[in-house]
PDB file of C-alpha atoms in Angstrom:
ATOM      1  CA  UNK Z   1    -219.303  26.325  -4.708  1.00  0.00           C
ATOM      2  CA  UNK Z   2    -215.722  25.413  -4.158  1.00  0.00           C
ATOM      3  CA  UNK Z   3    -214.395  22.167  -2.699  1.00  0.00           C
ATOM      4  CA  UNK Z   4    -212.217  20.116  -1.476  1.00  0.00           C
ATOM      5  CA  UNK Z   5    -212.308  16.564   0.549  1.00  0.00           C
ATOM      6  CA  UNK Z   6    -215.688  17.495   1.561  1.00  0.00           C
ATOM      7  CA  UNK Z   7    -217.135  14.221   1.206  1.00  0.00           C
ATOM      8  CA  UNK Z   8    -218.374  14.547   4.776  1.00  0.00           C
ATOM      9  CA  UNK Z   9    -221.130  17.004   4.828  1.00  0.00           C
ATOM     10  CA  UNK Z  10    -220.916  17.736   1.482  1.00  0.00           C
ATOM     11  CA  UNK Z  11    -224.966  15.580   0.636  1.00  0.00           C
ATOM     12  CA  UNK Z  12    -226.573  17.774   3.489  1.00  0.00           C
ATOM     13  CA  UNK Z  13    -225.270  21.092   2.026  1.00  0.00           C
ATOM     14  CA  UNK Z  14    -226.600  20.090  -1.264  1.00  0.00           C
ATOM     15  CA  UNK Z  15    -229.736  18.546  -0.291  1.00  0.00           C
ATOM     16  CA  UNK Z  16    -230.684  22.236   1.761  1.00  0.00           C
ATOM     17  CA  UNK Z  17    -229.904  24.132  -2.057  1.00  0.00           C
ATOM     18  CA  UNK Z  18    -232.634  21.837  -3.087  1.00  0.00           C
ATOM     19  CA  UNK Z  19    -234.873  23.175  -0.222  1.00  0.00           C
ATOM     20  CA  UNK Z  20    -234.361  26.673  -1.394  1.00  0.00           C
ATOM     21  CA  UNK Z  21    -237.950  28.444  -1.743  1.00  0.00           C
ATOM     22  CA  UNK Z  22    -236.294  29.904  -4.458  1.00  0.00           C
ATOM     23  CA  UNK Z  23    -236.165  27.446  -7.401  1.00  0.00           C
ATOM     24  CA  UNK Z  24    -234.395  28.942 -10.159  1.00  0.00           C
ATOM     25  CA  UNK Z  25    -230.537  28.617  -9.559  1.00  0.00           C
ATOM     26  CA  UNK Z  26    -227.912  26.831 -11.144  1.00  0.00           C
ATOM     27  CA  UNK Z  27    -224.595  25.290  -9.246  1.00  0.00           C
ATOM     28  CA  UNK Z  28    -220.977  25.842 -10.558  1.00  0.00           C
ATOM     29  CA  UNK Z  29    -219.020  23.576  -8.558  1.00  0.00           C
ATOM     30  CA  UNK Z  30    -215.038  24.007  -8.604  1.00  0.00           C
ATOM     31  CA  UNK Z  31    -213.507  20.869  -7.199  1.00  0.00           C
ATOM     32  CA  UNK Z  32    -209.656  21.861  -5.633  1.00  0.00           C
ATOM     33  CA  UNK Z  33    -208.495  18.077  -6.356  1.00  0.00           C
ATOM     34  CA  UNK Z  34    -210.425  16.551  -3.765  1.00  0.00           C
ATOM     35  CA  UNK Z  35    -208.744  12.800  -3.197  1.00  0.00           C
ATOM     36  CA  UNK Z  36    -212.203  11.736  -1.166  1.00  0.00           C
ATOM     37  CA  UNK Z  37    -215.819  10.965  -2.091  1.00  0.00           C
ATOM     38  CA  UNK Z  38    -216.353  14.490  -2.955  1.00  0.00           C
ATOM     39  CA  UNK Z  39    -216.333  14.547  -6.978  1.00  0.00           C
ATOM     40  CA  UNK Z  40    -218.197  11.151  -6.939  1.00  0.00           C
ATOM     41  CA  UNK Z  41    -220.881  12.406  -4.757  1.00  0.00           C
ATOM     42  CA  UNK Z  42    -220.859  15.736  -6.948  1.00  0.00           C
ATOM     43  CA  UNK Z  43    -221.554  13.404  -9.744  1.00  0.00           C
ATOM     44  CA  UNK Z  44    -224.491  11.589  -8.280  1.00  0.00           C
ATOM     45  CA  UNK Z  45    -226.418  14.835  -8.083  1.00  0.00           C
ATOM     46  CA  UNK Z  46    -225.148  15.881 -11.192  1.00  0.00           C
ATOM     47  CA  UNK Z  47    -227.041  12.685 -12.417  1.00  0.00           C
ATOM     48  CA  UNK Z  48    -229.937  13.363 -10.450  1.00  0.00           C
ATOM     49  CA  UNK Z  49    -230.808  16.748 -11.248  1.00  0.00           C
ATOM     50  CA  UNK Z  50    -229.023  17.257 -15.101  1.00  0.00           C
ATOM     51  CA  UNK Z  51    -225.914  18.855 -16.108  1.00  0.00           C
ATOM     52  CA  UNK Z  52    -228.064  22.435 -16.667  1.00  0.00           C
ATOM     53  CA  UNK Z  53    -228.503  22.387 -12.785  1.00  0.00           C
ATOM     54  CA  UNK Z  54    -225.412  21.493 -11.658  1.00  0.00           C
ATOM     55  CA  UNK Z  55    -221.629  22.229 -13.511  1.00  0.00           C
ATOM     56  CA  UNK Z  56    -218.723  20.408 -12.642  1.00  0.00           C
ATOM     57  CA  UNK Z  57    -215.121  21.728 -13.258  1.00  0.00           C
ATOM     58  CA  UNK Z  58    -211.485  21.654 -12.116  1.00  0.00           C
ATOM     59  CA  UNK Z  59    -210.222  24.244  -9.650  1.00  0.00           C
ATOM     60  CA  UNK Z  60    -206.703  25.961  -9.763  1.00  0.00           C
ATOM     61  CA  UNK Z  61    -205.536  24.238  -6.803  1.00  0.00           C
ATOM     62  CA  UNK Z  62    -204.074  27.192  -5.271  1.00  0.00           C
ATOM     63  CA  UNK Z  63    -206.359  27.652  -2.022  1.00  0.00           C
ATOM     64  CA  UNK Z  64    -210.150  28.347  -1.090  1.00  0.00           C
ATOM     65  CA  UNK Z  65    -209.768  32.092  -2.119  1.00  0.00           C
ATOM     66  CA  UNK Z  66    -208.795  31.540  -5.538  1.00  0.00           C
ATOM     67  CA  UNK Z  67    -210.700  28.553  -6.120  1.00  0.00           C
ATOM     68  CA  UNK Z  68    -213.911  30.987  -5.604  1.00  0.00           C
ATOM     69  CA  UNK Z  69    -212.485  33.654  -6.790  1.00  0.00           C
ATOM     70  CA  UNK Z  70    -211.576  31.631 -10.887  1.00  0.00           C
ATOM     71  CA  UNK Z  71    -215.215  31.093 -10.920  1.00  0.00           C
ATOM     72  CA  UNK Z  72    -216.384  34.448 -10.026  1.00  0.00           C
ATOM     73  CA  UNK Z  73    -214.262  36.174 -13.035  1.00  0.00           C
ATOM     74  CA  UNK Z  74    -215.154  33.335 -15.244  1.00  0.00           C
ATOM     75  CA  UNK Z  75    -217.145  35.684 -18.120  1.00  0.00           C
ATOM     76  CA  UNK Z  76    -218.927  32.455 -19.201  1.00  0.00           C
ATOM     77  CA  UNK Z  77    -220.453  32.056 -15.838  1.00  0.00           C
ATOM     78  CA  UNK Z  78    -223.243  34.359 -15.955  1.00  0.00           C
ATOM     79  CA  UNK Z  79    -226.736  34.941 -13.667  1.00  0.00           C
ATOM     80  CA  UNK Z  80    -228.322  38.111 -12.516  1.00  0.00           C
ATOM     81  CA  UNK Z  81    -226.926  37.262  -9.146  1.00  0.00           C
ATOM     82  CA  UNK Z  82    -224.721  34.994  -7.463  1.00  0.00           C
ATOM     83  CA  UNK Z  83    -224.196  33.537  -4.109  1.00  0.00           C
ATOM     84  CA  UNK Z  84    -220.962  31.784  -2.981  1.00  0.00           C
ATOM     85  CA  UNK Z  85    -221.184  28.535  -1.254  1.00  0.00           C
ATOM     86  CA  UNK Z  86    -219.529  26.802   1.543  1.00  0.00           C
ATOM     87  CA  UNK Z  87    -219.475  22.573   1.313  1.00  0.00           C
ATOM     88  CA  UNK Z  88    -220.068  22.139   4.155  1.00  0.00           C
ATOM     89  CA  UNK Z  89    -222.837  24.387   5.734  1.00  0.00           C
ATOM     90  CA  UNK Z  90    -226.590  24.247   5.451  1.00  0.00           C
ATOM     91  CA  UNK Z  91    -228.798  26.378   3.616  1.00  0.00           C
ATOM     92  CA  UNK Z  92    -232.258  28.038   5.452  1.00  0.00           C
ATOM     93  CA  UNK Z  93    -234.950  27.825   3.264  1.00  0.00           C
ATOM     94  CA  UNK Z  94    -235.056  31.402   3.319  1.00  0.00           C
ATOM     95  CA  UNK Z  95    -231.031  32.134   2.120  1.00  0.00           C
ATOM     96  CA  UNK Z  96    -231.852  33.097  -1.358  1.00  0.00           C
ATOM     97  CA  UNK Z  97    -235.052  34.627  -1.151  1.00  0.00           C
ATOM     98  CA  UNK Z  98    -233.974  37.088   1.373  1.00  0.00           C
ATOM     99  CA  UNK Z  99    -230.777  38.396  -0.290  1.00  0.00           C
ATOM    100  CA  UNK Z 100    -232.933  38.698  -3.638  1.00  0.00           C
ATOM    101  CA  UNK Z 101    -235.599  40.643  -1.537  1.00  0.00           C
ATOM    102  CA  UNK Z 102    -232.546  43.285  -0.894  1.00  0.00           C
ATOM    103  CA  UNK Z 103    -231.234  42.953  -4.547  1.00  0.00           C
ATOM    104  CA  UNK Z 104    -234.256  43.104  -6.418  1.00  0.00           C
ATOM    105  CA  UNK Z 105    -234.832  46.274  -4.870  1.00  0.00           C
ATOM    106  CA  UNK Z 106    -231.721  48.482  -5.925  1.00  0.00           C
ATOM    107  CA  UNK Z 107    -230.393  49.803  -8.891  1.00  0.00           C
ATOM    108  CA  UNK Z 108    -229.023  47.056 -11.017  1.00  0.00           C
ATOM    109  CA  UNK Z 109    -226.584  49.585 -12.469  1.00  0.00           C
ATOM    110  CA  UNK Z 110    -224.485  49.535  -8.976  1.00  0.00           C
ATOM    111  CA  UNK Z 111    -222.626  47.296  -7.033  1.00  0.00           C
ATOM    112  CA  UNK Z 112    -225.046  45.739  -4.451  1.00  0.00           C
ATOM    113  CA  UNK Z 113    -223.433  42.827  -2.215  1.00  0.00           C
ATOM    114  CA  UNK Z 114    -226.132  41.448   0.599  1.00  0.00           C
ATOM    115  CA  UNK Z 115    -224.627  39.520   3.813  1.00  0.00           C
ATOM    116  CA  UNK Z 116    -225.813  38.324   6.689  1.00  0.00           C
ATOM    117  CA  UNK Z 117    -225.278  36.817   9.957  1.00  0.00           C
ATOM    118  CA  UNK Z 118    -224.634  33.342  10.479  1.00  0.00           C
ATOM    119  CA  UNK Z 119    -226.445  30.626  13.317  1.00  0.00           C
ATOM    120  CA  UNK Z 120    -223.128  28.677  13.875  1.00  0.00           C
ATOM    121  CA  UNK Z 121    -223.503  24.746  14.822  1.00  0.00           C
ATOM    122  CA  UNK Z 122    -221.450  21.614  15.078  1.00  0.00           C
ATOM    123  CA  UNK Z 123    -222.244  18.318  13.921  1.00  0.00           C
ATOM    124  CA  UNK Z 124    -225.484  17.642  15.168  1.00  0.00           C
ATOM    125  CA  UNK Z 125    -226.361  21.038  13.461  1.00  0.00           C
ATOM    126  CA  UNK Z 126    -228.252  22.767  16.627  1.00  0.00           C
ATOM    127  CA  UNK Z 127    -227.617  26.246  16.981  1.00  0.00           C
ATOM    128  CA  UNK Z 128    -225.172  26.814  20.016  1.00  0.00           C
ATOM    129  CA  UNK Z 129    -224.416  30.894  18.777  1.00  0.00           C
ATOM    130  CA  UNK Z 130    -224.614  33.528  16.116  1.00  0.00           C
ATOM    131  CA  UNK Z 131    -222.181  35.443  14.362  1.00  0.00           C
ATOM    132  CA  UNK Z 132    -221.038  39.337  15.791  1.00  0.00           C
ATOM    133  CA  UNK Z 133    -224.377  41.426  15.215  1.00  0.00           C
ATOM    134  CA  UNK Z 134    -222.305  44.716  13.587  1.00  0.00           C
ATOM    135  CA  UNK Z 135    -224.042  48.340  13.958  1.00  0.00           C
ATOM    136  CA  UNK Z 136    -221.300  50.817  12.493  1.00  0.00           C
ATOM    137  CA  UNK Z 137    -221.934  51.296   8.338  1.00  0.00           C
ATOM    138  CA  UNK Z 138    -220.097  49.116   6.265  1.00  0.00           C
ATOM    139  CA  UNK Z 139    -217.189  51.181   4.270  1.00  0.00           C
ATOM    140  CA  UNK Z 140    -213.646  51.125   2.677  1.00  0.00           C
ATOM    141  CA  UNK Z 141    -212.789  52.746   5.561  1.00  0.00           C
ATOM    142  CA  UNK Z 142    -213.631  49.644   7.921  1.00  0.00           C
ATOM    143  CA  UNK Z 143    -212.875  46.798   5.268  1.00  0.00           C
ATOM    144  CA  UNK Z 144    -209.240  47.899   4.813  1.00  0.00           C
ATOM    145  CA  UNK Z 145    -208.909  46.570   8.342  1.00  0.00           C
ATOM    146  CA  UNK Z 146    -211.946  43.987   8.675  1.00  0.00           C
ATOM    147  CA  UNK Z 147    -213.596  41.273   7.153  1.00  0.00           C
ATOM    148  CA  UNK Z 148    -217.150  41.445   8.712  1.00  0.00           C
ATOM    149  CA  UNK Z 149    -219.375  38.708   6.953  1.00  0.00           C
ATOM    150  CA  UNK Z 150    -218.634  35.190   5.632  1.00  0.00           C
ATOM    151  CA  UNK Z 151    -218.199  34.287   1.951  1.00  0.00           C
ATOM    152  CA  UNK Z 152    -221.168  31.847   2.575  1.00  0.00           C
ATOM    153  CA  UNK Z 153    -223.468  34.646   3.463  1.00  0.00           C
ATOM    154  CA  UNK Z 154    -222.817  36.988   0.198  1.00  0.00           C
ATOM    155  CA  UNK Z 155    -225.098  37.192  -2.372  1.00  0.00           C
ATOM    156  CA  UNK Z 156    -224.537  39.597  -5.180  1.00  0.00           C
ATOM    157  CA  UNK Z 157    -225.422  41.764  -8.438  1.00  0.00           C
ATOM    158  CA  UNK Z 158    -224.067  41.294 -11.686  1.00  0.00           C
ATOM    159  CA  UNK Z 159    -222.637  44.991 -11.588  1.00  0.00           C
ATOM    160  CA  UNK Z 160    -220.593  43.388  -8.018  1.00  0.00           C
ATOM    161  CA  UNK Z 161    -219.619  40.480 -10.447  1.00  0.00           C
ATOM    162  CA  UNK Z 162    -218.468  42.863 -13.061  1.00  0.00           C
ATOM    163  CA  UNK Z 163    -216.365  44.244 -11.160  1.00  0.00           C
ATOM    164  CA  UNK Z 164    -214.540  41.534 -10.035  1.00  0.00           C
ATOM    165  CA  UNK Z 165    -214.439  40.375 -13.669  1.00  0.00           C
ATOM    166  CA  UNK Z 166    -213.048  44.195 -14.349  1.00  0.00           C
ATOM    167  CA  UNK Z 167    -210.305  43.872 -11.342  1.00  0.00           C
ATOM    168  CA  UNK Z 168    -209.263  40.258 -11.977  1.00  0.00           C
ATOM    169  CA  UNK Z 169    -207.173  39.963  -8.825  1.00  0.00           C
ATOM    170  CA  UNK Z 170    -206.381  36.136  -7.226  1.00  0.00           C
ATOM    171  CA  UNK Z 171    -203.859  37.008  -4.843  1.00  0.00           C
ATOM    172  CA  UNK Z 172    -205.601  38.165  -1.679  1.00  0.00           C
ATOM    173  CA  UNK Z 173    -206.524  36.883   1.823  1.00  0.00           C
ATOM    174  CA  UNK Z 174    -209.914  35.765   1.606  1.00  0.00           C
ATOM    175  CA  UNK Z 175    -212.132  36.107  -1.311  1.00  0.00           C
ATOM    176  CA  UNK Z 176    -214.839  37.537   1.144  1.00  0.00           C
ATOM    177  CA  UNK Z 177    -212.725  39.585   2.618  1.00  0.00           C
ATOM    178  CA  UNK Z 178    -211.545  40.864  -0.843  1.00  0.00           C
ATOM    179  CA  UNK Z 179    -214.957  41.150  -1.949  1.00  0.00           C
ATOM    180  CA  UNK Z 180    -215.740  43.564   0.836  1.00  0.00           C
ATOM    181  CA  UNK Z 181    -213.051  46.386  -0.054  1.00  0.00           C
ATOM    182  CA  UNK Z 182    -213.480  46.426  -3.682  1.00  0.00           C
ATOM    183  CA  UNK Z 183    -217.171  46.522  -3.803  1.00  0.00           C
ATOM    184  CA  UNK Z 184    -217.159  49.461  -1.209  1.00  0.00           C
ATOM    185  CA  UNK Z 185    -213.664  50.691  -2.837  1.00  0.00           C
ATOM    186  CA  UNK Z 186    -215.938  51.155  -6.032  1.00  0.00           C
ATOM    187  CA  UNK Z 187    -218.380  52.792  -4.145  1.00  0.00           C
ATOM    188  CA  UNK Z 188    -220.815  50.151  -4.179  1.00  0.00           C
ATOM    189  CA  UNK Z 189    -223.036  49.133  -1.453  1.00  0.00           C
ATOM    190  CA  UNK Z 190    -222.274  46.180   1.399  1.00  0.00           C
ATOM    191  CA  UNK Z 191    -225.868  45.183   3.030  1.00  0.00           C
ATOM    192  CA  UNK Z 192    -225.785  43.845   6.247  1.00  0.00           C
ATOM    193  CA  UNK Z 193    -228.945  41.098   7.314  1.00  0.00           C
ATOM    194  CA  UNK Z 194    -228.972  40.736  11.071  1.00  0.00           C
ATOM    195  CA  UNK Z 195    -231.167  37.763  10.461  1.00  0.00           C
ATOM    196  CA  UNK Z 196    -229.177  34.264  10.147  1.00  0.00           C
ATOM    197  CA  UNK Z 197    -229.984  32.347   7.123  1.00  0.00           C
ATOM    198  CA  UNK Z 198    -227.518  29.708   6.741  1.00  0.00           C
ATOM    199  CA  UNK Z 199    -226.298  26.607   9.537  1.00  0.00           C
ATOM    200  CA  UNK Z 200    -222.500  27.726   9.711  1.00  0.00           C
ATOM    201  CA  UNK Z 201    -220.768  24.499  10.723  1.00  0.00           C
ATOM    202  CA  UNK Z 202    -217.850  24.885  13.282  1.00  0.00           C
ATOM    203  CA  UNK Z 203    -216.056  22.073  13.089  1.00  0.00           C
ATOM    204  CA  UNK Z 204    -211.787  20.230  12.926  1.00  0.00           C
ATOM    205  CA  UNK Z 205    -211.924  20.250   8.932  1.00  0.00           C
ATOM    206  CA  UNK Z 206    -213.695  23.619   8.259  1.00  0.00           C
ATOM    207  CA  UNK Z 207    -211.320  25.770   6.457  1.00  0.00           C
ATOM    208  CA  UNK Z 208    -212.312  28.841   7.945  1.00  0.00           C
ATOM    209  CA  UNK Z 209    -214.472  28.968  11.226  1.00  0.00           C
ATOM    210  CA  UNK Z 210    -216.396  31.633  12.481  1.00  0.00           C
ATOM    211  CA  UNK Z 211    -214.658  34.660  14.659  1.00  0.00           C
ATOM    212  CA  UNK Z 212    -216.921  34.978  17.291  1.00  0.00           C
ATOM    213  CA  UNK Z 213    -215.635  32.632  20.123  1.00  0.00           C
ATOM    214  CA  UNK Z 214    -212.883  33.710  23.087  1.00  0.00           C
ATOM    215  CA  UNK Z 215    -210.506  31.635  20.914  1.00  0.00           C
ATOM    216  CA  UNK Z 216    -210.937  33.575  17.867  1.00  0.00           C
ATOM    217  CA  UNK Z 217    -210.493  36.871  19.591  1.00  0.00           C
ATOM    218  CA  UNK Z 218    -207.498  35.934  21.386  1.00  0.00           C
ATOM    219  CA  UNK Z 219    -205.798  34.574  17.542  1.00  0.00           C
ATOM    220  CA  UNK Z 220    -206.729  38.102  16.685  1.00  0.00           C
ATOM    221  CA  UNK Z 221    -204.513  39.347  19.303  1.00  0.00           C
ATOM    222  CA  UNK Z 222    -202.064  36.961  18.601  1.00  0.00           C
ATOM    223  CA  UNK Z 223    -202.160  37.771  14.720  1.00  0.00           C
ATOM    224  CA  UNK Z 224    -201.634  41.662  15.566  1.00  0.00           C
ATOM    225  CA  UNK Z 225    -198.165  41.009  17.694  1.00  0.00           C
ATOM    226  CA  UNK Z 226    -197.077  38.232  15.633  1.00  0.00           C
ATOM    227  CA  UNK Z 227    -197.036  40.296  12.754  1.00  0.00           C
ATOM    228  CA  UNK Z 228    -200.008  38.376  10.748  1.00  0.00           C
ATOM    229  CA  UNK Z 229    -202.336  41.092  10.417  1.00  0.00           C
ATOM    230  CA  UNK Z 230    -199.473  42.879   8.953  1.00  0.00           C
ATOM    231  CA  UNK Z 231    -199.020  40.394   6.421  1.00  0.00           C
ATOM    232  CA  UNK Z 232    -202.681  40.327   5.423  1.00  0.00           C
ATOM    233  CA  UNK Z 233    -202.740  44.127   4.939  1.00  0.00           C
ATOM    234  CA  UNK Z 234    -199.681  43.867   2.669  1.00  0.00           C
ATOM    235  CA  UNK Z 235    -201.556  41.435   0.427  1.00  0.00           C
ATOM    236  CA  UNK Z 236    -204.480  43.629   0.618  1.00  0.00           C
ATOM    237  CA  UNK Z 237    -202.609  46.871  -0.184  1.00  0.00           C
ATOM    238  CA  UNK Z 238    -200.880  44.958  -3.341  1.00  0.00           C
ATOM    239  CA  UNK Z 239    -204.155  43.518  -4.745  1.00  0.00           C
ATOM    240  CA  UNK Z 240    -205.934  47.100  -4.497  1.00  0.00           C
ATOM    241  CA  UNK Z 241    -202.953  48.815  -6.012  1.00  0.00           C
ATOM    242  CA  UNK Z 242    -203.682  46.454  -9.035  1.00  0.00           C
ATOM    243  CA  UNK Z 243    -207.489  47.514  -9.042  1.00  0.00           C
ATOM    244  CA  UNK Z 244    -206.498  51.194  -8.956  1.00  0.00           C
ATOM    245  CA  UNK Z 245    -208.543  51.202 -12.475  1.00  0.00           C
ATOM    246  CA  UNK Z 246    -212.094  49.854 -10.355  1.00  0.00           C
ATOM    247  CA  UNK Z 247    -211.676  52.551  -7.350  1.00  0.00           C
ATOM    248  CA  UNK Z 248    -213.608  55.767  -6.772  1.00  0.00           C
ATOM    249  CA  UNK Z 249    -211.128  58.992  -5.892  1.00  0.00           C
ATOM    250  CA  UNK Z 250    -212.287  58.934  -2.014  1.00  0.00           C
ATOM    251  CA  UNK Z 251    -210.896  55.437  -1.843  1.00  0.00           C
ATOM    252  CA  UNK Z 252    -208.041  55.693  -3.527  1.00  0.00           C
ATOM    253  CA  UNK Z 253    -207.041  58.632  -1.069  1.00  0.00           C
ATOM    254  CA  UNK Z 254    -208.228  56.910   1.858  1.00  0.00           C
ATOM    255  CA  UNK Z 255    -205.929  53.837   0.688  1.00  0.00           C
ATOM    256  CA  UNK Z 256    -202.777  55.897  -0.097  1.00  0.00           C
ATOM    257  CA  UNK Z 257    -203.267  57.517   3.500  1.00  0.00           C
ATOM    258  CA  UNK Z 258    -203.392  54.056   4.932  1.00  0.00           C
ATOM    259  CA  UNK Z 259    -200.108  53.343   2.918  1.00  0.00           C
ATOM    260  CA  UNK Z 260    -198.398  56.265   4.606  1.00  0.00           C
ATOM    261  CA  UNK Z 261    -199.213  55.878   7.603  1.00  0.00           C
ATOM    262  CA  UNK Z 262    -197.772  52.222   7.799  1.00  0.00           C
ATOM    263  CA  UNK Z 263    -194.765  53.589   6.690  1.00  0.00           C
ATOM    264  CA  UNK Z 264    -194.486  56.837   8.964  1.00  0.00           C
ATOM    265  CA  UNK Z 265    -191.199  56.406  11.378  1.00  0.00           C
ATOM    266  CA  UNK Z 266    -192.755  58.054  14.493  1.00  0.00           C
ATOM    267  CA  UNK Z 267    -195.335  57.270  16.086  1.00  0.00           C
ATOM    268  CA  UNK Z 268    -197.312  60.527  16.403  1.00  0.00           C
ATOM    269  CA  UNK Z 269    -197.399  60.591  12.715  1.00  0.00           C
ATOM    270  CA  UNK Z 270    -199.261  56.836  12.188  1.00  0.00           C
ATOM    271  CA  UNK Z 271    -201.861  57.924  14.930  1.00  0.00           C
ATOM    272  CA  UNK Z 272    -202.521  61.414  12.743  1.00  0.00           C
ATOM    273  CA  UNK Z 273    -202.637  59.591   9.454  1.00  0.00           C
ATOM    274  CA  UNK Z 274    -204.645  57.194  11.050  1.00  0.00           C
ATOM    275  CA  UNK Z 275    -207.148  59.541  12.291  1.00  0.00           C
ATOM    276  CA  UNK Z 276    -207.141  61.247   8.923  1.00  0.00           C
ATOM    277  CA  UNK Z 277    -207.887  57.670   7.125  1.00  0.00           C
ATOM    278  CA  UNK Z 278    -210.643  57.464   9.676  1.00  0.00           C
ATOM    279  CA  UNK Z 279    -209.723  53.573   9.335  1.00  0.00           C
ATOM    280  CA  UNK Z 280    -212.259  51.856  12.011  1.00  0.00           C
ATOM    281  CA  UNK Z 281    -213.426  48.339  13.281  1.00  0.00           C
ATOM    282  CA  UNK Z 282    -216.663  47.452  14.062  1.00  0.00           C
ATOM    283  CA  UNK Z 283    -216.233  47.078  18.016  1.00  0.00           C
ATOM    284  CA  UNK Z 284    -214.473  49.203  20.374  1.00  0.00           C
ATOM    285  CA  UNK Z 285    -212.053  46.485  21.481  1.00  0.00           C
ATOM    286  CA  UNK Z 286    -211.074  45.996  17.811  1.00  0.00           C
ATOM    287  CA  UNK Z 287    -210.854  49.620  17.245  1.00  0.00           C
ATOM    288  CA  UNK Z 288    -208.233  49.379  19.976  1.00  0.00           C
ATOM    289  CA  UNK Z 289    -206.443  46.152  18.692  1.00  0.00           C
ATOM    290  CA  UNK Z 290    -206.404  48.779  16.045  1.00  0.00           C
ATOM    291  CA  UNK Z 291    -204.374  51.535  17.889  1.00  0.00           C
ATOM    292  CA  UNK Z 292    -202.104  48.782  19.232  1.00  0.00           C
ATOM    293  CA  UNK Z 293    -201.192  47.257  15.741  1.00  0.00           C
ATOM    294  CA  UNK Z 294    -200.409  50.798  14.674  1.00  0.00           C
ATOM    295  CA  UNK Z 295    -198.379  51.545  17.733  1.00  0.00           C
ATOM    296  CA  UNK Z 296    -195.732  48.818  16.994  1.00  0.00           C
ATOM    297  CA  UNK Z 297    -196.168  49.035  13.295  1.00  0.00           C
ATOM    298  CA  UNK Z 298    -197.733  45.492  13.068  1.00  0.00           C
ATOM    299  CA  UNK Z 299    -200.777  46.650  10.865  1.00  0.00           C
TER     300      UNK Z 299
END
């Protein structure tokens, strides 16, 4: 868990890891500097259910993404799976039993990262709509150019963690996001629940909201002419030219393709590379976005 002045919801979130049907976890809290209640309330739980259950430590103070990310190439912190988690969400009963029904059922050997959908809510925590139900396969091909599940929905292996540990990249976009191409980059495997297992709150403070509303999909639009989703791919394209070492030989071609064709002058020659990548989204509208970012060389 990583936070940050979450002092508001930050009881409920805990209180629904203590509902869990699945009883044998441990917390690793990284606290950003929080200036609220947050690290006192952290403390009172700590007290409550003993320093085994529930680790305390300091974050980097450089953003969500590396806050989660320290923790998750932290060799000490070890499990034979691991879930990220929001501060301010709530917790099914069913979250951690379901991914472990996916990931008890592969090869441990592999990298095996289980999402799911989200229900999304706002204060009063009733469900009001559900995160984009997604039918193409996940791939490197689709997560060089989308993030398609929530950091609070992952659960993963220890061969997923490994890797991470192995790449030992902090510079990127999202840690989700980030934990989508190199897991698939590697040729591991990204499993996609359509069920909803965890309250996603949508709220002024959340520091990232779901992507589902009009809102969301007009920022998109915005990000592509604005030069944004540019910017993200740049990060993107730097931290997986540092993890060259993790990536299987299809996805290093597939990436160096994508590099060219963000580079190619004329236009003809980014829509052929970009057919060759076989770079996709996961809807036909964002497939497009896709065709217009590559148009004016904004992707």
């Amino acid at each position: 868990m990583a936070t940050y002045n979450g002092e508001k919801y930050l009881a409920a979130q805990l209180d629904s890891l203590a509902a869990q049907t699945h009883t044998n976890w441990c917390l690793f809290v990284s606290d950003d500097g929080s200036i609220d209640g947050t690290k006192a309330i952290l403390q009172s739980y700590q007290q409550k259910w003993g320093a085994d259950r529930i680790q305390i430590r300091t974050g980097p103070m450089r953003g969500v993404a590396q806050n989660f990310l320290t923790m998750a190439i932290d060799t000490s912190v070890q499990a034979d799976y691991y879930a990220f988690c929001d501060q301010d969400d709530v917790w099914l009963p069913s979250k951690l039993v379901a991914a472990l029904e996916y990931l008890g059922g592969v090869s441990p050997e592999k990298p095996h990262l289980y999402c799911s959908r989200t229900a999304y809510v706002k204060d009063d925590l009733k469900i009001y709509a559900h995160s984009p139900s997604f039918v193409f396969p996940t791939s490197f091909r689709n997560a060089l150019v989308q993030s398609i599940a929530g950091g609070n929905s992952m659960v993963f292996n220890r061969a997923t963690k490994t890797l991470l540990e192995r790449a030992a990249v902090l510079d990127v976009v999202l840690h989700d996001w980030w934990l989508y191409q190199l897991t698939t980059g590697a040729g591991g495997v990204v499993h996609l629940d359509q069920q909803a297992h965890i309250l996603y709150r949508q709220h002024p403070m959340a520091l990232i909201g779901g992507g589902g509303s009009v809102f969301c999909k007009l920022r998109r639009i915005w990000m592509i002419f604005h030069g944004e989703f540019k910017v993200y791919s740049d990060v993107s394209i730097k931290a997986l030219n540092q993890s060259r070492h993790c990536l299987d030989d299809g996805s290093i071609r597939i990436l160096d393709l994508f590099i060219r064709m963000r580079q190619a002058p004329k236009l003809w020659q980014r829509f052929r590379l970009l057919e060759v990548c076989g770079l996709y989204r996961q809807t036909w509208r964002g497939t497009i976005s896709l065709l217009i970012a590559a148009t004016f060389k904004k992707i």
